[in-house]
PDB file of C-alpha atoms in Angstrom:
ATOM      1  CA  MET A   1      -2.334 127.904  67.176  1.00 48.00           C
ATOM      2  CA  SER A   2      -0.395 129.707  64.789  1.00 62.00           C
ATOM      3  CA  LYS A   3      -1.479 133.288  66.572  1.00 66.00           C
ATOM      4  CA  ALA A   4      -0.564 131.744  69.998  1.00 65.00           C
ATOM      5  CA  PHE A   5       2.442 130.737  68.834  1.00 62.00           C
ATOM      6  CA  GLN A   6       2.912 133.877  67.569  1.00 69.00           C
ATOM      7  CA  TYR A   7       2.219 135.714  70.699  1.00 71.00           C
ATOM      8  CA  THR A   8       4.168 133.530  72.682  1.00 75.00           C
ATOM      9  CA  GLY A   9       7.641 133.829  70.571  1.00 70.00           C
ATOM     10  CA  LEU A  10       7.235 137.659  70.604  1.00 77.00           C
ATOM     11  CA  THR A  11       6.429 137.124  75.033  1.00 80.00           C
ATOM     12  CA  LEU A  12       9.951 134.750  74.842  1.00 81.00           C
ATOM     13  CA  SER A  13      11.688 137.857  72.898  1.00 79.00           C
ATOM     14  CA  TYR A  14      10.712 140.758  75.142  1.00 83.00           C
ATOM     15  CA  LEU A  15      11.984 138.299  78.076  1.00 83.00           C
ATOM     16  CA  LEU A  16      14.796 137.420  76.243  1.00 86.00           C
ATOM     17  CA  LYS A  17      15.588 141.395  75.443  1.00 81.00           C
ATOM     18  CA  THR A  18      14.617 142.503  78.811  1.00 84.00           C
ATOM     19  CA  ALA A  19      17.358 139.649  80.626  1.00 85.00           C
ATOM     20  CA  ILE A  20      19.643 141.322  78.273  1.00 86.00           C
ATOM     21  CA  LEU A  21      19.004 144.506  78.770  1.00 81.00           C
ATOM     22  CA  ILE A  22      19.217 144.196  83.027  1.00 84.00           C
ATOM     23  CA  ILE A  23      22.631 142.186  82.238  1.00 85.00           C
ATOM     24  CA  PHE A  24      24.236 145.621  80.338  1.00 82.00           C
ATOM     25  CA  VAL A  25      22.802 148.287  81.964  1.00 84.00           C
ATOM     26  CA  PHE A  26      22.447 146.814  86.300  1.00 85.00           C
ATOM     27  CA  PRO A  27      26.422 147.138  86.689  1.00 85.00           C
ATOM     28  CA  PHE A  28      26.284 151.117  85.438  1.00 85.00           C
ATOM     29  CA  LEU A  29      22.889 151.982  87.596  1.00 87.00           C
ATOM     30  CA  TRP A  30      25.013 149.843  90.623  1.00 86.00           C
ATOM     31  CA  MET A  31      28.173 152.233  90.073  1.00 87.00           C
ATOM     32  CA  ILE A  32      26.019 155.188  89.822  1.00 88.00           C
ATOM     33  CA  SER A  33      23.789 154.614  92.952  1.00 89.00           C
ATOM     34  CA  THR A  34      27.187 153.525  94.759  1.00 87.00           C
ATOM     35  CA  SER A  35      28.629 156.393  93.717  1.00 86.00           C
ATOM     36  CA  LEU A  36      26.003 158.342  95.179  1.00 87.00           C
ATOM     37  CA  GLN A  37      26.093 156.801  98.997  1.00 86.00           C
ATOM     38  CA  THR A  38      27.306 157.604 101.800  1.00 85.00           C
ATOM     39  CA  TYR A  39      30.169 155.606 102.989  1.00 82.00           C
ATOM     40  CA  ARG A  40      28.215 153.592 105.707  1.00 83.00           C
ATOM     41  CA  GLU A  41      25.538 152.690 103.071  1.00 82.00           C
ATOM     42  CA  THR A  42      28.115 151.111 101.072  1.00 81.00           C
ATOM     43  CA  LEU A  43      28.876 148.341 103.882  1.00 79.00           C
ATOM     44  CA  SER A  44      25.003 147.820 104.926  1.00 79.00           C
ATOM     45  CA  TYR A  45      23.574 144.545 104.342  1.00 79.00           C
ATOM     46  CA  PRO A  46      21.311 143.966 102.378  1.00 81.00           C
ATOM     47  CA  PRO A  47      23.228 145.870  99.860  1.00 77.00           C
ATOM     48  CA  THR A  48      20.889 149.189  98.755  1.00 79.00           C
ATOM     49  CA  LEU A  49      20.067 150.461  95.574  1.00 81.00           C
ATOM     50  CA  ILE A  50      18.720 153.683  95.822  1.00 82.00           C
ATOM     51  CA  PRO A  51      20.235 155.728  98.322  1.00 83.00           C
ATOM     52  CA  ALA A  52      18.634 157.745 100.944  1.00 81.00           C
ATOM     53  CA  LEU A  53      20.124 161.359 100.540  1.00 84.00           C
ATOM     54  CA  PRO A  54      22.261 161.348  97.167  1.00 84.00           C
ATOM     55  CA  GLN A  55      25.775 162.260  98.636  1.00 85.00           C
ATOM     56  CA  TRP A  56      26.802 164.701  95.416  1.00 88.00           C
ATOM     57  CA  ILE A  57      30.296 165.469  97.240  1.00 89.00           C
ATOM     58  CA  ASN A  58      31.402 162.112  96.831  1.00 87.00           C
ATOM     59  CA  PHE A  59      32.268 163.511  93.063  1.00 89.00           C
ATOM     60  CA  VAL A  60      34.253 166.929  94.677  1.00 88.00           C
ATOM     61  CA  ASP A  61      35.854 164.260  96.866  1.00 85.00           C
ATOM     62  CA  ALA A  62      36.908 162.021  93.868  1.00 85.00           C
ATOM     63  CA  MET A  63      38.140 164.613  91.778  1.00 86.00           C
ATOM     64  CA  SER A  64      40.719 166.672  95.338  1.00 84.00           C
ATOM     65  CA  ALA A  65      42.488 163.652  95.336  1.00 80.00           C
ATOM     66  CA  GLY A  66      44.535 163.795  92.965  1.00 79.00           C
ATOM     67  CA  PRO A  67      45.582 166.246  89.789  1.00 87.00           C
ATOM     68  CA  PHE A  68      42.282 165.332  87.832  1.00 87.00           C
ATOM     69  CA  PRO A  69      42.697 168.555  85.868  1.00 88.00           C
ATOM     70  CA  THR A  70      45.714 167.298  84.729  1.00 91.00           C
ATOM     71  CA  TYR A  71      44.813 164.074  84.095  1.00 92.00           C
ATOM     72  CA  ALA A  72      42.043 164.665  82.142  1.00 91.00           C
ATOM     73  CA  LYS A  73      43.492 166.739  80.116  1.00 93.00           C
ATOM     74  CA  ASN A  74      45.818 164.208  78.925  1.00 94.00           C
ATOM     75  CA  SER A  75      43.293 162.001  78.369  1.00 93.00           C
ATOM     76  CA  ILE A  76      41.915 164.308  75.918  1.00 94.00           C
ATOM     77  CA  THR A  77      44.865 165.444  74.108  1.00 95.00           C
ATOM     78  CA  ILE A  78      45.579 161.592  73.658  1.00 95.00           C
ATOM     79  CA  THR A  79      43.013 160.243  72.468  1.00 94.00           C
ATOM     80  CA  LEU A  80      41.595 163.120  70.193  1.00 94.00           C
ATOM     81  CA  SER A  81      45.242 162.947  69.190  1.00 95.00           C
ATOM     82  CA  ILE A  82      45.143 159.641  68.153  1.00 95.00           C
ATOM     83  CA  ILE A  83      41.682 159.338  66.587  1.00 94.00           C
ATOM     84  CA  ALA A  84      42.621 162.410  64.365  1.00 94.00           C
ATOM     85  CA  ILE A  85      45.553 160.798  63.217  1.00 94.00           C
ATOM     86  CA  GLN A  86      44.460 157.261  62.254  1.00 93.00           C
ATOM     87  CA  LEU A  87      41.617 158.616  60.172  1.00 92.00           C
ATOM     88  CA  LEU A  88      44.623 160.422  57.972  1.00 92.00           C
ATOM     89  CA  VAL A  89      46.157 157.344  57.869  1.00 92.00           C
ATOM     90  CA  MET A  90      43.526 155.492  56.925  1.00 92.00           C
ATOM     91  CA  ILE A  91      41.385 157.142  54.758  1.00 92.00           C
ATOM     92  CA  PRO A  92      43.937 157.120  51.901  1.00 92.00           C
ATOM     93  CA  ALA A  93      45.472 153.513  53.170  1.00 91.00           C
ATOM     94  CA  ALA A  94      41.764 152.318  52.814  1.00 92.00           C
ATOM     95  CA  TYR A  95      40.964 154.320  49.208  1.00 91.00           C
ATOM     96  CA  ALA A  96      44.079 152.577  48.024  1.00 91.00           C
ATOM     97  CA  PHE A  97      43.281 149.611  48.726  1.00 90.00           C
ATOM     98  CA  ALA A  98      40.087 149.709  47.352  1.00 88.00           C
ATOM     99  CA  LYS A  99      40.384 151.655  44.576  1.00 86.00           C
ATOM    100  CA  TYR A 100      43.205 151.002  42.928  1.00 85.00           C
ATOM    101  CA  ARG A 101      45.228 147.918  41.317  1.00 84.00           C
ATOM    102  CA  PHE A 102      49.736 147.693  42.093  1.00 84.00           C
ATOM    103  CA  ALA A 103      52.269 144.770  42.805  1.00 85.00           C
ATOM    104  CA  GLY A 104      51.282 143.758  45.958  1.00 83.00           C
ATOM    105  CA  LYS A 105      48.992 144.746  47.053  1.00 84.00           C
ATOM    106  CA  ASN A 106      47.263 141.823  48.108  1.00 86.00           C
ATOM    107  CA  VAL A 107      50.558 140.781  50.358  1.00 90.00           C
ATOM    108  CA  LEU A 108      49.912 144.295  52.383  1.00 89.00           C
ATOM    109  CA  PHE A 109      46.476 144.087  52.833  1.00 88.00           C
ATOM    110  CA  SER A 110      47.255 140.286  54.074  1.00 87.00           C
ATOM    111  CA  LEU A 111      49.966 142.240  56.622  1.00 87.00           C
ATOM    112  CA  VAL A 112      47.342 145.090  57.759  1.00 85.00           C
ATOM    113  CA  LEU A 113      44.963 142.119  58.750  1.00 83.00           C
ATOM    114  CA  LEU A 114      48.460 140.342  60.520  1.00 85.00           C
ATOM    115  CA  ALA A 115      48.444 143.607  62.381  1.00 81.00           C
ATOM    116  CA  PHE A 116      44.700 144.011  63.394  1.00 77.00           C
ATOM    117  CA  MET A 117      45.901 139.668  64.819  1.00 81.00           C
ATOM    118  CA  ILE A 118      48.464 140.832  67.240  1.00 80.00           C
ATOM    119  CA  PRO A 119      47.707 142.190  70.586  1.00 78.00           C
ATOM    120  CA  GLY A 120      49.514 145.275  71.795  1.00 74.00           C
ATOM    121  CA  GLN A 121      50.515 143.458  75.020  1.00 76.00           C
ATOM    122  CA  VAL A 122      52.906 141.389  72.589  1.00 80.00           C
ATOM    123  CA  THR A 123      54.822 144.821  71.210  1.00 82.00           C
ATOM    124  CA  PHE A 124      54.949 146.664  73.893  1.00 83.00           C
ATOM    125  CA  ILE A 125      58.907 145.996  75.414  1.00 86.00           C
ATOM    126  CA  PRO A 126      60.138 146.806  71.966  1.00 88.00           C
ATOM    127  CA  VAL A 127      57.985 150.091  71.356  1.00 87.00           C
ATOM    128  CA  TYR A 128      59.431 151.391  74.750  1.00 87.00           C
ATOM    129  CA  LEU A 129      62.773 150.793  74.337  1.00 88.00           C
ATOM    130  CA  MET A 130      62.427 152.694  70.929  1.00 89.00           C
ATOM    131  CA  MET A 131      60.836 155.462  72.604  1.00 87.00           C
ATOM    132  CA  ALA A 132      63.099 155.735  75.258  1.00 87.00           C
ATOM    133  CA  ASP A 133      65.909 155.515  72.841  1.00 88.00           C
ATOM    134  CA  TRP A 134      64.493 158.493  71.291  1.00 89.00           C
ATOM    135  CA  GLY A 135      64.271 159.918  74.006  1.00 86.00           C
ATOM    136  CA  ILE A 136      60.403 160.982  74.233  1.00 89.00           C
ATOM    137  CA  ALA A 137      59.076 158.599  77.296  1.00 84.00           C
ATOM    138  CA  LYS A 138      58.566 161.417  79.830  1.00 86.00           C
ATOM    139  CA  THR A 139      56.266 162.863  77.024  1.00 90.00           C
ATOM    140  CA  LEU A 140      52.693 161.866  76.170  1.00 91.00           C
ATOM    141  CA  LEU A 141      53.809 160.808  72.428  1.00 92.00           C
ATOM    142  CA  PRO A 142      54.334 157.344  73.543  1.00 91.00           C
ATOM    143  CA  GLN A 143      51.008 157.043  74.544  1.00 91.00           C
ATOM    144  CA  ILE A 144      50.224 158.344  71.089  1.00 93.00           C
ATOM    145  CA  ILE A 145      52.960 157.202  68.215  1.00 91.00           C
ATOM    146  CA  PRO A 146      52.297 153.440  68.843  1.00 89.00           C
ATOM    147  CA  PHE A 147      48.559 153.676  67.484  1.00 90.00           C
ATOM    148  CA  MET A 148      48.705 155.940  64.430  1.00 89.00           C
ATOM    149  CA  SER A 149      47.405 153.615  62.076  1.00 86.00           C
ATOM    150  CA  ASN A 150      44.156 151.340  62.712  1.00 87.00           C
ATOM    151  CA  ALA A 151      44.158 148.187  60.811  1.00 87.00           C
ATOM    152  CA  PHE A 152      40.328 147.515  61.986  1.00 87.00           C
ATOM    153  CA  GLY A 153      39.607 151.026  60.594  1.00 89.00           C
ATOM    154  CA  ILE A 154      41.915 150.211  57.385  1.00 90.00           C
ATOM    155  CA  PHE A 155      39.909 146.844  56.466  1.00 89.00           C
ATOM    156  CA  LEU A 156      36.327 148.537  57.631  1.00 87.00           C
ATOM    157  CA  LEU A 157      36.742 151.821  55.718  1.00 90.00           C
ATOM    158  CA  ARG A 158      38.269 149.441  52.557  1.00 90.00           C
ATOM    159  CA  GLN A 159      34.742 147.658  52.656  1.00 87.00           C
ATOM    160  CA  TYR A 160      32.872 150.779  52.566  1.00 87.00           C
ATOM    161  CA  PHE A 161      34.912 152.474  49.603  1.00 89.00           C
ATOM    162  CA  MET A 162      34.843 148.713  48.153  1.00 88.00           C
ATOM    163  CA  GLN A 163      30.633 149.796  47.692  1.00 86.00           C
ATOM    164  CA  ILE A 164      31.258 152.943  45.992  1.00 85.00           C
ATOM    165  CA  PRO A 165      30.674 152.272  42.210  1.00 86.00           C
ATOM    166  CA  GLU A 166      33.381 152.939  39.825  1.00 86.00           C
ATOM    167  CA  GLU A 167      31.492 155.108  37.757  1.00 87.00           C
ATOM    168  CA  ILE A 168      31.306 157.622  40.432  1.00 88.00           C
ATOM    169  CA  VAL A 169      35.004 157.297  40.818  1.00 86.00           C
ATOM    170  CA  GLU A 170      36.306 157.861  37.218  1.00 87.00           C
ATOM    171  CA  ALA A 171      33.336 160.779  36.258  1.00 88.00           C
ATOM    172  CA  ALA A 172      34.879 162.498  39.296  1.00 87.00           C
ATOM    173  CA  ARG A 173      38.134 161.988  37.340  1.00 87.00           C
ATOM    174  CA  LEU A 174      37.078 162.908  34.048  1.00 87.00           C
ATOM    175  CA  ASP A 175      36.097 166.567  35.572  1.00 86.00           C
ATOM    176  CA  ASN A 176      40.079 167.035  36.283  1.00 86.00           C
ATOM    177  CA  ALA A 177      39.244 166.297  40.233  1.00 84.00           C
ATOM    178  CA  SER A 178      42.620 165.236  42.439  1.00 87.00           C
ATOM    179  CA  GLU A 179      42.879 162.159  44.132  1.00 86.00           C
ATOM    180  CA  PHE A 180      42.545 164.062  47.237  1.00 88.00           C
ATOM    181  CA  THR A 181      39.547 165.827  45.932  1.00 90.00           C
ATOM    182  CA  ILE A 182      37.758 162.369  45.570  1.00 88.00           C
ATOM    183  CA  MET A 183      38.541 161.078  48.744  1.00 89.00           C
ATOM    184  CA  ARG A 184      37.191 164.558  50.222  1.00 87.00           C
ATOM    185  CA  LYS A 185      33.715 165.261  48.247  1.00 88.00           C
ATOM    186  CA  ILE A 186      32.873 161.301  47.799  1.00 88.00           C
ATOM    187  CA  MET A 187      34.341 158.808  49.755  1.00 88.00           C
ATOM    188  CA  VAL A 188      34.441 160.371  53.049  1.00 88.00           C
ATOM    189  CA  PRO A 189      31.065 161.565  53.038  1.00 88.00           C
ATOM    190  CA  MET A 190      29.533 158.634  51.428  1.00 86.00           C
ATOM    191  CA  SER A 191      31.249 156.728  54.205  1.00 85.00           C
ATOM    192  CA  MET A 192      30.268 158.359  57.276  1.00 85.00           C
ATOM    193  CA  PRO A 193      28.828 155.778  59.089  1.00 83.00           C
ATOM    194  CA  ALA A 194      31.566 153.701  59.176  1.00 85.00           C
ATOM    195  CA  LEU A 195      34.481 156.136  60.161  1.00 88.00           C
ATOM    196  CA  ALA A 196      31.840 157.484  63.231  1.00 86.00           C
ATOM    197  CA  THR A 197      31.673 153.968  64.383  1.00 85.00           C
ATOM    198  CA  ILE A 198      35.560 153.414  63.848  1.00 88.00           C
ATOM    199  CA  ALA A 199      36.500 156.879  65.673  1.00 89.00           C
ATOM    200  CA  LEU A 200      33.603 155.754  68.509  1.00 87.00           C
ATOM    201  CA  PHE A 201      35.925 152.227  68.835  1.00 87.00           C
ATOM    202  CA  SER A 202      38.944 154.074  69.072  1.00 90.00           C
ATOM    203  CA  PHE A 203      37.940 156.517  71.477  1.00 91.00           C
ATOM    204  CA  VAL A 204      36.041 153.936  73.966  1.00 89.00           C
ATOM    205  CA  SER A 205      39.315 151.973  73.746  1.00 89.00           C
ATOM    206  CA  HIS A 206      41.995 154.513  74.231  1.00 91.00           C
ATOM    207  CA  TRP A 207      39.678 156.737  77.047  1.00 92.00           C
ATOM    208  CA  ASN A 208      39.745 152.922  78.608  1.00 90.00           C
ATOM    209  CA  ASP A 209      43.291 152.030  78.325  1.00 90.00           C
ATOM    210  CA  TYR A 210      45.248 151.187  81.310  1.00 89.00           C
ATOM    211  CA  PHE A 211      47.972 148.946  80.194  1.00 89.00           C
ATOM    212  CA  TRP A 212      49.583 150.788  78.292  1.00 89.00           C
ATOM    213  CA  PRO A 213      49.590 154.475  80.109  1.00 90.00           C
ATOM    214  CA  LEU A 214      50.896 151.890  82.929  1.00 88.00           C
ATOM    215  CA  ILE A 215      54.298 150.849  80.982  1.00 87.00           C
ATOM    216  CA  MET A 216      54.540 154.208  79.282  1.00 87.00           C
ATOM    217  CA  THR A 217      54.182 156.749  81.804  1.00 87.00           C
ATOM    218  CA  ASP A 218      55.804 157.034  85.388  1.00 84.00           C
ATOM    219  CA  SER A 219      54.864 160.486  86.616  1.00 85.00           C
ATOM    220  CA  ALA A 220      51.064 162.035  87.053  1.00 84.00           C
ATOM    221  CA  ALA A 221      51.896 164.944  84.390  1.00 88.00           C
ATOM    222  CA  ILE A 222      51.663 162.438  81.535  1.00 91.00           C
ATOM    223  CA  ARG A 223      49.247 159.994  83.343  1.00 91.00           C
ATOM    224  CA  PRO A 224      45.961 160.398  82.002  1.00 92.00           C
ATOM    225  CA  LEU A 225      42.223 159.844  83.785  1.00 91.00           C
ATOM    226  CA  THR A 226      42.619 155.473  84.070  1.00 90.00           C
ATOM    227  CA  LEU A 227      45.469 155.788  85.953  1.00 90.00           C
ATOM    228  CA  GLY A 228      44.060 158.343  88.186  1.00 87.00           C
ATOM    229  CA  ILE A 229      41.070 156.542  88.549  1.00 87.00           C
ATOM    230  CA  ALA A 230      42.761 153.463  89.346  1.00 84.00           C
ATOM    231  CA  MET A 231      44.966 155.147  92.017  1.00 83.00           C
ATOM    232  CA  LEU A 232      41.734 156.754  93.807  1.00 81.00           C
ATOM    233  CA  ARG A 233      42.137 152.732  96.185  1.00 75.00           C
ATOM    234  CA  GLU A 234      45.101 153.291  97.178  1.00 69.00           C
ATOM    235  CA  THR A 235      44.519 157.379  98.475  1.00 64.00           C
ATOM    236  CA  GLU A 236      41.526 156.340  99.618  1.00 57.00           C
ATOM    237  CA  GLY A 237      41.778 153.390 100.524  1.00 56.00           C
ATOM    238  CA  ILE A 238      39.915 149.617  99.156  1.00 62.00           C
ATOM    239  CA  SER A 239      36.508 150.165 101.337  1.00 68.00           C
ATOM    240  CA  ASN A 240      35.338 153.590 100.437  1.00 79.00           C
ATOM    241  CA  TRP A 241      33.766 152.719  97.214  1.00 83.00           C
ATOM    242  CA  HIS A 242      31.806 155.256  97.300  1.00 84.00           C
ATOM    243  CA  ILE A 243      34.652 157.599  96.204  1.00 86.00           C
ATOM    244  CA  ILE A 244      35.654 155.025  93.685  1.00 87.00           C
ATOM    245  CA  MET A 245      32.630 154.541  92.012  1.00 88.00           C
ATOM    246  CA  ALA A 246      32.412 158.552  91.719  1.00 88.00           C
ATOM    247  CA  GLY A 247      35.800 158.471  90.038  1.00 88.00           C
ATOM    248  CA  ASN A 248      34.538 155.807  87.519  1.00 89.00           C
ATOM    249  CA  VAL A 249      31.470 157.418  86.515  1.00 89.00           C
ATOM    250  CA  VAL A 250      33.468 160.713  85.684  1.00 88.00           C
ATOM    251  CA  LEU A 251      35.260 158.582  83.466  1.00 89.00           C
ATOM    252  CA  VAL A 252      32.290 156.868  81.788  1.00 89.00           C
ATOM    253  CA  ILE A 253      30.229 159.734  80.870  1.00 88.00           C
ATOM    254  CA  PRO A 254      32.526 160.851  77.808  1.00 88.00           C
ATOM    255  CA  ILE A 255      32.316 157.571  76.455  1.00 86.00           C
ATOM    256  CA  LEU A 256      28.180 157.622  77.167  1.00 85.00           C
ATOM    257  CA  VAL A 257      27.850 160.693  75.397  1.00 85.00           C
ATOM    258  CA  VAL A 258      29.774 160.205  72.565  1.00 83.00           C
ATOM    259  CA  TYR A 259      28.259 157.173  72.242  1.00 81.00           C
ATOM    260  CA  LEU A 260      24.611 158.995  72.024  1.00 80.00           C
ATOM    261  CA  PHE A 261      25.295 160.997  69.485  1.00 78.00           C
ATOM    262  CA  CYS A 262      26.979 157.824  67.188  1.00 73.00           C
ATOM    263  CA  SER A 263      24.577 155.191  67.943  1.00 72.00           C
ATOM    264  CA  LYS A 264      22.710 155.945  64.714  1.00 73.00           C
ATOM    265  CA  GLN A 265      26.081 155.662  62.872  1.00 68.00           C
ATOM    266  CA  ILE A 266      27.660 152.495  64.425  1.00 68.00           C
ATOM    267  CA  VAL A 267      23.592 150.934  63.148  1.00 68.00           C
ATOM    268  CA  LYS A 268      24.731 152.025  59.821  1.00 66.00           C
ATOM    269  CA  ALA A 269      27.830 150.871  59.595  1.00 61.00           C
ATOM    270  CA  PHE A 270      26.792 147.401  60.533  1.00 61.00           C
ATOM    271  CA  VAL A 271      23.841 147.310  58.371  1.00 61.00           C
ATOM    272  CA  TYR A 272      24.704 146.378  54.419  1.00 51.00           C
ATOM    273  CA  SER A 273      23.135 148.871  52.081  1.00 47.00           C
ATOM    274  CA  GLY A 274      23.546 149.102  48.316  1.00 44.00           C
ATOM    275  CA  ILE A 275      24.429 152.650  46.915  1.00 45.00           C
ATOM    276  CA  LYS A 276      22.909 154.393  44.689  1.00 42.00           C
TER     277      LYS A 276
END
């Protein structure tokens, strides 16, 4: 009976995992399939999942519907700039919260957690007015400056830094290592899973961001790829789903590539392990 229950449990586990996998993967397969279909196939009933002849020209048509090289360059510039600045801010902040004792430490960390809970939709009006007052509203900076700090990243990195034994840090200080050297040669290498996870989450969040660029931009010269893809519905028509989906595939590919490189680090970041 025990083996029967064991086999039943394994079977149910595999079935549940398969169902979850289908739920998450099927929309991507449908998007890729539609991007390779003809206009007539997208309107056929019952719907078809496998196109009769893949239409790679759909990607050319999607990318020629607007200044997509400019959109792509803006998205890359914005996303990479945000990640780089966030790392420069997060690492010293998390190190201070994890390894220093100073007045108001708990209060300041509580403010960091409070910032993590406040959605950007609440603050976009004062931020927009501030950017307009500074005279930078027609540049890429309003899409970068508000995200220079990452409250979730500071929190996660602090938890990782706290796992590093104090003896390692004190030994480095006895060897006359500066605080910058300790962060660069001890803290950062031992916390790479957390840093990779934070960078990936930040990349996905800002690469896919639609609301903030929609508010902060008013010309194609500074719009990112998300707005360019959204505008395909206006230029190609709402029924040309094969062109729209081709644009969405182009938008998703960088995320999938980055995820494939960072997936192992993400698993390590959320699995607690003692540091020897």
